Amino acid sequence: MAKQKQNNESTPLRAKDEGSLTPEPAECGRLSEGLQALASQLEQYLTFEQQDALANRSEWQKALQSSVPAQGIGFDKVIDELAKYVIPNGSQIPNPGFTSFITTGASTMGTLTSLACSVASPQRVGLTAFTFLEELSLQWLASMFELPAQMRGVYSSGGSVANLVSLGVARQSTFEALGIDPAEEGFTQRCRIYASDSSHRSIHRAAAILGMGRNSVVSIRTDSMGRMSPDALRKQLTLDSIPDSKQDLAQVAIIANAGSTSTGVIDPLLEIGEIAREFGIWFHVDGAYGLPGILDPRVKPLYRGLELADSVIVDPHKWLGAPVGIGATFVRDRELMSRAFAQGASDYFEGSFINDQFSETAQTSMDSLGVPYSDFSVELSAPARGAVVWALLREIGTEGMVERVCRHNSMARRIAELAKAHPNLELVQEPTLSICCFRYVGAEGSKGAKGIKASDLNELNQRIHRRLIKNGRNMPSTAQIGEVLAIRPCFVGARTTWQHAEDLVEEVIELGAQLSAPQ
Ligand SMILES: *Cc1c(COP(=O)(O)O)cnc(C)c1O
């Protein structure tokens, strides 16, 4: 303040054009007021008592559809429109009965911290409490999920980018061993990435973006549960390693699921990891959904071999309850990350920083950009996501996370139990984590005397599923498992409780009876 005044006195600057006299049109204060106005609407939304968005479409579309406004309507009227037309017509994803996706609604702490980040740390740079928590929370995740001690992480917008980053580092490592710097020079060799059919499609997209091509992803056979067969993997690797066929063939990565998206199965990590070591190939574990499963003592043994991983990803915006936009990649060597992704020097910052990170000599929060996360991934500007993860863990601790993960895994097991016990239901696959695939088979279904035709059963379950979604009480997805169309709830939401498991089963039995009754 004082400085500004002095300036004004000593150099009486005059506005030379009209622009300099116009005040900023956007409101930059009134935060509490705005929050208060929206908070009650948001609370109301979370009761899920209002109609589904689509039911009111004609009203809100009419109100919202317009060409770009030449004149703004001002702060208060936008708040009103948000409250009246936008918020009440939001998504079913945070509904506790919604179990279709693996992303969920954020817990309150996630929402609040995310807001705090957007206000107080719009970037993950500088020597601030927010950037301190970026690193600390990554270490917390690594420690909670028992990742190898050397592993360091970087946040990104989600599992898709986290997989892209992992494969970028795998590509760097593989080609450097061949004497080529792929990030600098590009490459001409054909590549191979080994994954199972159950792997997430973001792997194929990452292969495409990284110049290896979708076809470089070789699909390794799975067992009846959808887990990668180590024998099939070994066979394929051996075939590709024959000197003749290996000509110009770069074997970039082996990818294992720690919780597949469709059914939640975990590949045999230990066997796959050992094969990866033996063949000297990068071992990536995709734990976007399922890494937190390691917190459940009942399934923890399935994570043996995680210690062999070269890269691991997890999505805090799935089971941990963060708002969407937070994924994390962990690798052993950040230098490698940096060689794969560094943007290079830019003139506009040259000389701005002493680059000391959190050292004794740094005197202001802008003496250094801090850990150069933007060199480890594909984003330059990015939110300070770590504070959100820190807050989620600080609120409920690892013990709270253990409780949530165990509760959700138990819910999947409860459904399995009910499906096995009920004559009208069939368990399609035993749950590994918090996904349970089951279906309605009719009073005289496969367990009864006269089974309904397989194709009719798929159609019936599809109709049951559509009705479930329409009713809006329990909203699972479906999943194709071999020839069978199953109903697939995936329990990850913090708001989703035990009751939802039993209620879903009841509703499926009711709807199944209604829809299969002779007309
Ligand atoms: C969800 C998921 C992804 C993709 O994550 P996004 O955050 O949706 O980009 C990748 N892999 C697995 C196994 C997933 O479940």
Short mmCIF file of N, CA and C in Angstrom, two decimals, residues 87-176:
data_model
loop_
_atom_site.label_atom_id
_atom_site.label_comp_id
_atom_site.label_asym_id
_atom_site.label_seq_id
_atom_site.Cartn_x
_atom_site.Cartn_y
_atom_site.Cartn_z
N ILE A 87 -27.22 -26.46 -10.75
CA ILE A 87 -26.97 -27.42 -9.66
C ILE A 87 -28.07 -28.49 -9.52
N PRO A 88 -29.34 -28.10 -9.54
CA PRO A 88 -30.38 -29.14 -9.36
C PRO A 88 -30.41 -30.15 -10.50
N ASN A 89 -29.76 -29.83 -11.61
CA ASN A 89 -29.80 -30.73 -12.76
C ASN A 89 -28.44 -31.35 -13.04
N GLY A 90 -27.77 -31.69 -11.98
CA GLY A 90 -26.44 -32.27 -12.08
C GLY A 90 -26.48 -33.77 -12.30
N SER A 91 -25.36 -34.41 -11.94
CA SER A 91 -25.12 -35.81 -12.28
C SER A 91 -25.56 -36.75 -11.16
N GLN A 92 -25.83 -37.98 -11.54
CA GLN A 92 -26.17 -39.01 -10.55
C GLN A 92 -24.92 -39.62 -9.91
N ILE A 93 -23.75 -39.25 -10.41
CA ILE A 93 -22.53 -39.92 -9.92
C ILE A 93 -22.38 -39.86 -8.38
N PRO A 94 -22.64 -38.72 -7.75
CA PRO A 94 -22.48 -38.73 -6.28
C PRO A 94 -23.64 -39.38 -5.52
N ASN A 95 -24.69 -39.77 -6.22
CA ASN A 95 -25.81 -40.46 -5.56
C ASN A 95 -25.31 -41.76 -4.92
N PRO A 96 -25.59 -41.96 -3.64
CA PRO A 96 -25.05 -43.17 -2.99
C PRO A 96 -25.50 -44.48 -3.65
N GLY A 97 -26.61 -44.44 -4.38
CA GLY A 97 -27.06 -45.65 -5.06
C GLY A 97 -26.42 -45.84 -6.43
N PHE A 98 -25.58 -44.87 -6.84
CA PHE A 98 -24.95 -44.95 -8.15
C PHE A 98 -23.67 -45.77 -8.04
N THR A 99 -23.64 -46.92 -8.69
CA THR A 99 -22.47 -47.79 -8.58
C THR A 99 -21.96 -48.21 -9.96
N SER A 100 -22.24 -47.36 -10.97
CA SER A 100 -21.83 -47.70 -12.34
C SER A 100 -20.36 -47.45 -12.60
N PHE A 101 -19.91 -46.29 -12.19
CA PHE A 101 -18.55 -45.87 -12.51
C PHE A 101 -17.64 -46.13 -11.33
N ILE A 102 -16.34 -45.99 -11.59
CA ILE A 102 -15.42 -46.10 -10.46
C ILE A 102 -15.11 -44.72 -9.90
N THR A 103 -15.38 -43.68 -10.69
CA THR A 103 -15.27 -42.34 -10.09
C THR A 103 -16.53 -42.08 -9.28
N THR A 104 -16.41 -41.29 -8.24
CA THR A 104 -17.53 -41.08 -7.33
C THR A 104 -17.68 -39.60 -7.02
N GLY A 105 -18.66 -39.29 -6.21
CA GLY A 105 -18.76 -37.93 -5.70
C GLY A 105 -17.70 -37.74 -4.62
N ALA A 106 -17.19 -36.53 -4.52
CA ALA A 106 -16.16 -36.25 -3.51
C ALA A 106 -16.79 -36.21 -2.13
N SER A 107 -16.00 -36.58 -1.13
CA SER A 107 -16.43 -36.35 0.24
C SER A 107 -16.34 -34.83 0.48
N THR A 108 -16.95 -34.37 1.55
CA THR A 108 -17.01 -32.93 1.79
C THR A 108 -15.60 -32.33 1.91
N MET A 109 -14.72 -33.04 2.58
CA MET A 109 -13.36 -32.53 2.75
C MET A 109 -12.66 -32.36 1.39
N GLY A 110 -12.92 -33.30 0.50
CA GLY A 110 -12.34 -33.21 -0.85
C GLY A 110 -12.83 -31.96 -1.56
N THR A 111 -14.12 -31.72 -1.46
CA THR A 111 -14.71 -30.55 -2.11
C THR A 111 -14.13 -29.26 -1.53
N LEU A 112 -14.08 -29.19 -0.21
CA LEU A 112 -13.63 -27.96 0.44
C LEU A 112 -12.16 -27.67 0.15
N THR A 113 -11.33 -28.70 0.21
CA THR A 113 -9.90 -28.47 -0.01
C THR A 113 -9.64 -28.09 -1.45
N SER A 114 -10.42 -28.67 -2.34
CA SER A 114 -10.26 -28.35 -3.74
C SER A 114 -10.59 -26.87 -3.98
N LEU A 115 -11.59 -26.40 -3.28
CA LEU A 115 -11.93 -24.97 -3.35
C LEU A 115 -10.79 -24.13 -2.77
N ALA A 116 -10.27 -24.58 -1.63
CA ALA A 116 -9.17 -23.84 -1.00
C ALA A 116 -7.97 -23.74 -1.94
N CYS A 117 -7.70 -24.82 -2.68
CA CYS A 117 -6.59 -24.81 -3.63
C CYS A 117 -6.84 -23.78 -4.72
N SER A 118 -8.08 -23.74 -5.21
CA SER A 118 -8.34 -22.84 -6.33
C SER A 118 -8.21 -21.39 -5.88
N VAL A 119 -8.42 -21.13 -4.60
CA VAL A 119 -8.29 -19.76 -4.11
C VAL A 119 -6.84 -19.44 -3.74
N ALA A 120 -6.23 -20.30 -2.94
CA ALA A 120 -4.96 -19.94 -2.31
C ALA A 120 -3.72 -20.51 -3.00
N SER A 121 -3.90 -21.45 -3.91
CA SER A 121 -2.75 -21.99 -4.62
C SER A 121 -3.16 -22.45 -6.01
N PRO A 122 -3.41 -21.50 -6.88
CA PRO A 122 -3.90 -21.85 -8.22
C PRO A 122 -2.91 -22.70 -9.03
N GLN A 123 -1.69 -22.83 -8.58
CA GLN A 123 -0.71 -23.66 -9.27
C GLN A 123 0.05 -24.48 -8.23
N ARG A 124 0.69 -25.55 -8.70
CA ARG A 124 1.49 -26.37 -7.76
C ARG A 124 2.95 -25.92 -7.81
N VAL A 125 3.18 -24.62 -7.77
CA VAL A 125 4.56 -24.12 -7.80
C VAL A 125 4.83 -23.20 -6.63
N GLY A 126 6.10 -22.95 -6.38
CA GLY A 126 6.50 -22.06 -5.30
C GLY A 126 6.72 -22.82 -4.01
N LEU A 127 7.23 -22.11 -3.02
CA LEU A 127 7.56 -22.76 -1.75
C LEU A 127 6.43 -22.46 -0.76
N THR A 128 5.31 -23.14 -0.95
CA THR A 128 4.13 -22.86 -0.13
C THR A 128 3.72 -24.11 0.64
N ALA A 129 2.79 -23.93 1.56
CA ALA A 129 2.27 -25.08 2.29
C ALA A 129 1.59 -26.05 1.33
N PHE A 130 0.97 -25.51 0.29
CA PHE A 130 0.29 -26.38 -0.68
C PHE A 130 1.29 -27.27 -1.42
N THR A 131 2.40 -26.67 -1.87
CA THR A 131 3.36 -27.49 -2.62
C THR A 131 4.11 -28.44 -1.68
N PHE A 132 4.25 -28.03 -0.44
CA PHE A 132 4.83 -28.94 0.56
C PHE A 132 3.96 -30.19 0.66
N LEU A 133 2.64 -29.97 0.68
CA LEU A 133 1.70 -31.09 0.80
C LEU A 133 1.63 -31.93 -0.47
N GLU A 134 2.00 -31.33 -1.61
CA GLU A 134 2.03 -32.08 -2.86
C GLU A 134 2.99 -33.27 -2.69
N GLU A 135 4.19 -32.96 -2.20
CA GLU A 135 5.20 -34.00 -2.04
C GLU A 135 4.85 -34.93 -0.86
N LEU A 136 4.44 -34.31 0.24
CA LEU A 136 4.14 -35.11 1.43
C LEU A 136 3.01 -36.11 1.15
N SER A 137 1.96 -35.67 0.48
CA SER A 137 0.83 -36.58 0.25
C SER A 137 1.19 -37.69 -0.73
N LEU A 138 2.08 -37.38 -1.68
CA LEU A 138 2.54 -38.44 -2.58
C LEU A 138 3.29 -39.50 -1.78
N GLN A 139 4.09 -39.02 -0.83
CA GLN A 139 4.82 -39.98 0.02
C GLN A 139 3.85 -40.77 0.91
N TRP A 140 2.81 -40.10 1.37
CA TRP A 140 1.80 -40.81 2.18
C TRP A 140 1.14 -41.92 1.37
N LEU A 141 0.78 -41.59 0.12
CA LEU A 141 0.14 -42.60 -0.72
C LEU A 141 1.09 -43.79 -0.92
N ALA A 142 2.35 -43.47 -1.23
CA ALA A 142 3.33 -44.54 -1.47
C ALA A 142 3.48 -45.40 -0.23
N SER A 143 3.47 -44.76 0.93
CA SER A 143 3.68 -45.52 2.16
C SER A 143 2.41 -46.32 2.52
N MET A 144 1.25 -45.70 2.37
CA MET A 144 0.00 -46.39 2.70
C MET A 144 -0.21 -47.62 1.82
N PHE A 145 0.18 -47.51 0.55
CA PHE A 145 -0.03 -48.62 -0.38
C PHE A 145 1.22 -49.51 -0.51
N GLU A 146 2.19 -49.27 0.38
CA GLU A 146 3.38 -50.13 0.47
C GLU A 146 4.12 -50.24 -0.86
N LEU A 147 4.29 -49.11 -1.53
CA LEU A 147 5.08 -49.10 -2.76
C LEU A 147 6.56 -49.16 -2.39
N PRO A 148 7.40 -49.60 -3.32
CA PRO A 148 8.84 -49.65 -3.04
C PRO A 148 9.33 -48.29 -2.52
N ALA A 149 10.24 -48.35 -1.55
CA ALA A 149 10.64 -47.15 -0.82
C ALA A 149 11.20 -46.05 -1.73
N GLN A 150 11.85 -46.43 -2.84
CA GLN A 150 12.46 -45.40 -3.68
C GLN A 150 11.44 -44.66 -4.53
N MET A 151 10.22 -45.14 -4.55
CA MET A 151 9.28 -44.57 -5.53
C MET A 151 8.87 -43.14 -5.19
N ARG A 152 8.87 -42.31 -6.23
CA ARG A 152 8.43 -40.93 -6.10
C ARG A 152 7.31 -40.71 -7.10
N GLY A 153 6.43 -39.77 -6.77
CA GLY A 153 5.24 -39.63 -7.60
C GLY A 153 5.07 -38.29 -8.27
N VAL A 154 4.03 -38.24 -9.07
CA VAL A 154 3.58 -36.98 -9.66
C VAL A 154 2.06 -37.11 -9.85
N TYR A 155 1.35 -36.04 -9.54
CA TYR A 155 -0.09 -36.06 -9.76
C TYR A 155 -0.41 -35.68 -11.20
N SER A 156 -1.54 -36.16 -11.67
CA SER A 156 -2.05 -35.74 -12.97
C SER A 156 -3.58 -35.74 -12.87
N SER A 157 -4.22 -35.55 -14.02
CA SER A 157 -5.67 -35.36 -13.98
C SER A 157 -6.45 -36.64 -13.73
N GLY A 158 -5.80 -37.80 -13.83
CA GLY A 158 -6.53 -39.05 -13.61
C GLY A 158 -5.73 -40.23 -14.11
N GLY A 159 -6.37 -41.39 -14.07
CA GLY A 159 -5.69 -42.63 -14.43
C GLY A 159 -5.21 -42.67 -15.87
N SER A 160 -5.97 -42.05 -16.77
CA SER A 160 -5.57 -42.09 -18.18
C SER A 160 -4.23 -41.39 -18.37
N VAL A 161 -4.10 -40.21 -17.78
CA VAL A 161 -2.84 -39.49 -17.92
C VAL A 161 -1.75 -40.18 -17.09
N ALA A 162 -2.13 -40.72 -15.95
CA ALA A 162 -1.15 -41.44 -15.12
C ALA A 162 -0.58 -42.63 -15.89
N ASN A 163 -1.43 -43.33 -16.64
CA ASN A 163 -0.93 -44.43 -17.47
C ASN A 163 -0.04 -43.91 -18.60
N LEU A 164 -0.46 -42.79 -19.19
CA LEU A 164 0.34 -42.17 -20.27
C LEU A 164 1.74 -41.82 -19.76
N VAL A 165 1.79 -41.22 -18.57
CA VAL A 165 3.07 -40.83 -17.98
C VAL A 165 3.92 -42.09 -17.73
N SER A 166 3.30 -43.11 -17.17
CA SER A 166 4.05 -44.35 -16.88
C SER A 166 4.64 -44.93 -18.16
N LEU A 167 3.82 -44.98 -19.19
CA LEU A 167 4.30 -45.58 -20.44
C LEU A 167 5.34 -44.69 -21.11
N GLY A 168 5.23 -43.38 -20.91
CA GLY A 168 6.25 -42.48 -21.43
C GLY A 168 7.59 -42.74 -20.77
N VAL A 169 7.57 -42.99 -19.48
CA VAL A 169 8.80 -43.28 -18.75
C VAL A 169 9.33 -44.67 -19.15
N ALA A 170 8.40 -45.61 -19.32
CA ALA A 170 8.81 -46.95 -19.77
C ALA A 170 9.47 -46.87 -21.14
N ARG A 171 8.91 -46.08 -22.02
CA ARG A 171 9.46 -45.90 -23.37
C ARG A 171 10.87 -45.30 -23.30
N GLN A 172 11.01 -44.28 -22.41
CA GLN A 172 12.31 -43.63 -22.24
C GLN A 172 13.36 -44.65 -21.79
N SER A 173 12.98 -45.42 -20.76
CA SER A 173 13.91 -46.39 -20.19
C SER A 173 14.30 -47.45 -21.23
N THR A 174 13.31 -47.96 -21.93
CA THR A 174 13.56 -49.02 -22.90
C THR A 174 14.50 -48.56 -24.02
N PHE A 175 14.21 -47.37 -24.56
CA PHE A 175 15.02 -46.91 -25.69
C PHE A 175 16.41 -46.42 -25.25
N GLU A 176 16.49 -45.85 -24.06
CA GLU A 176 17.82 -45.44 -23.59
C GLU A 176 18.74 -46.65 -23.50
#
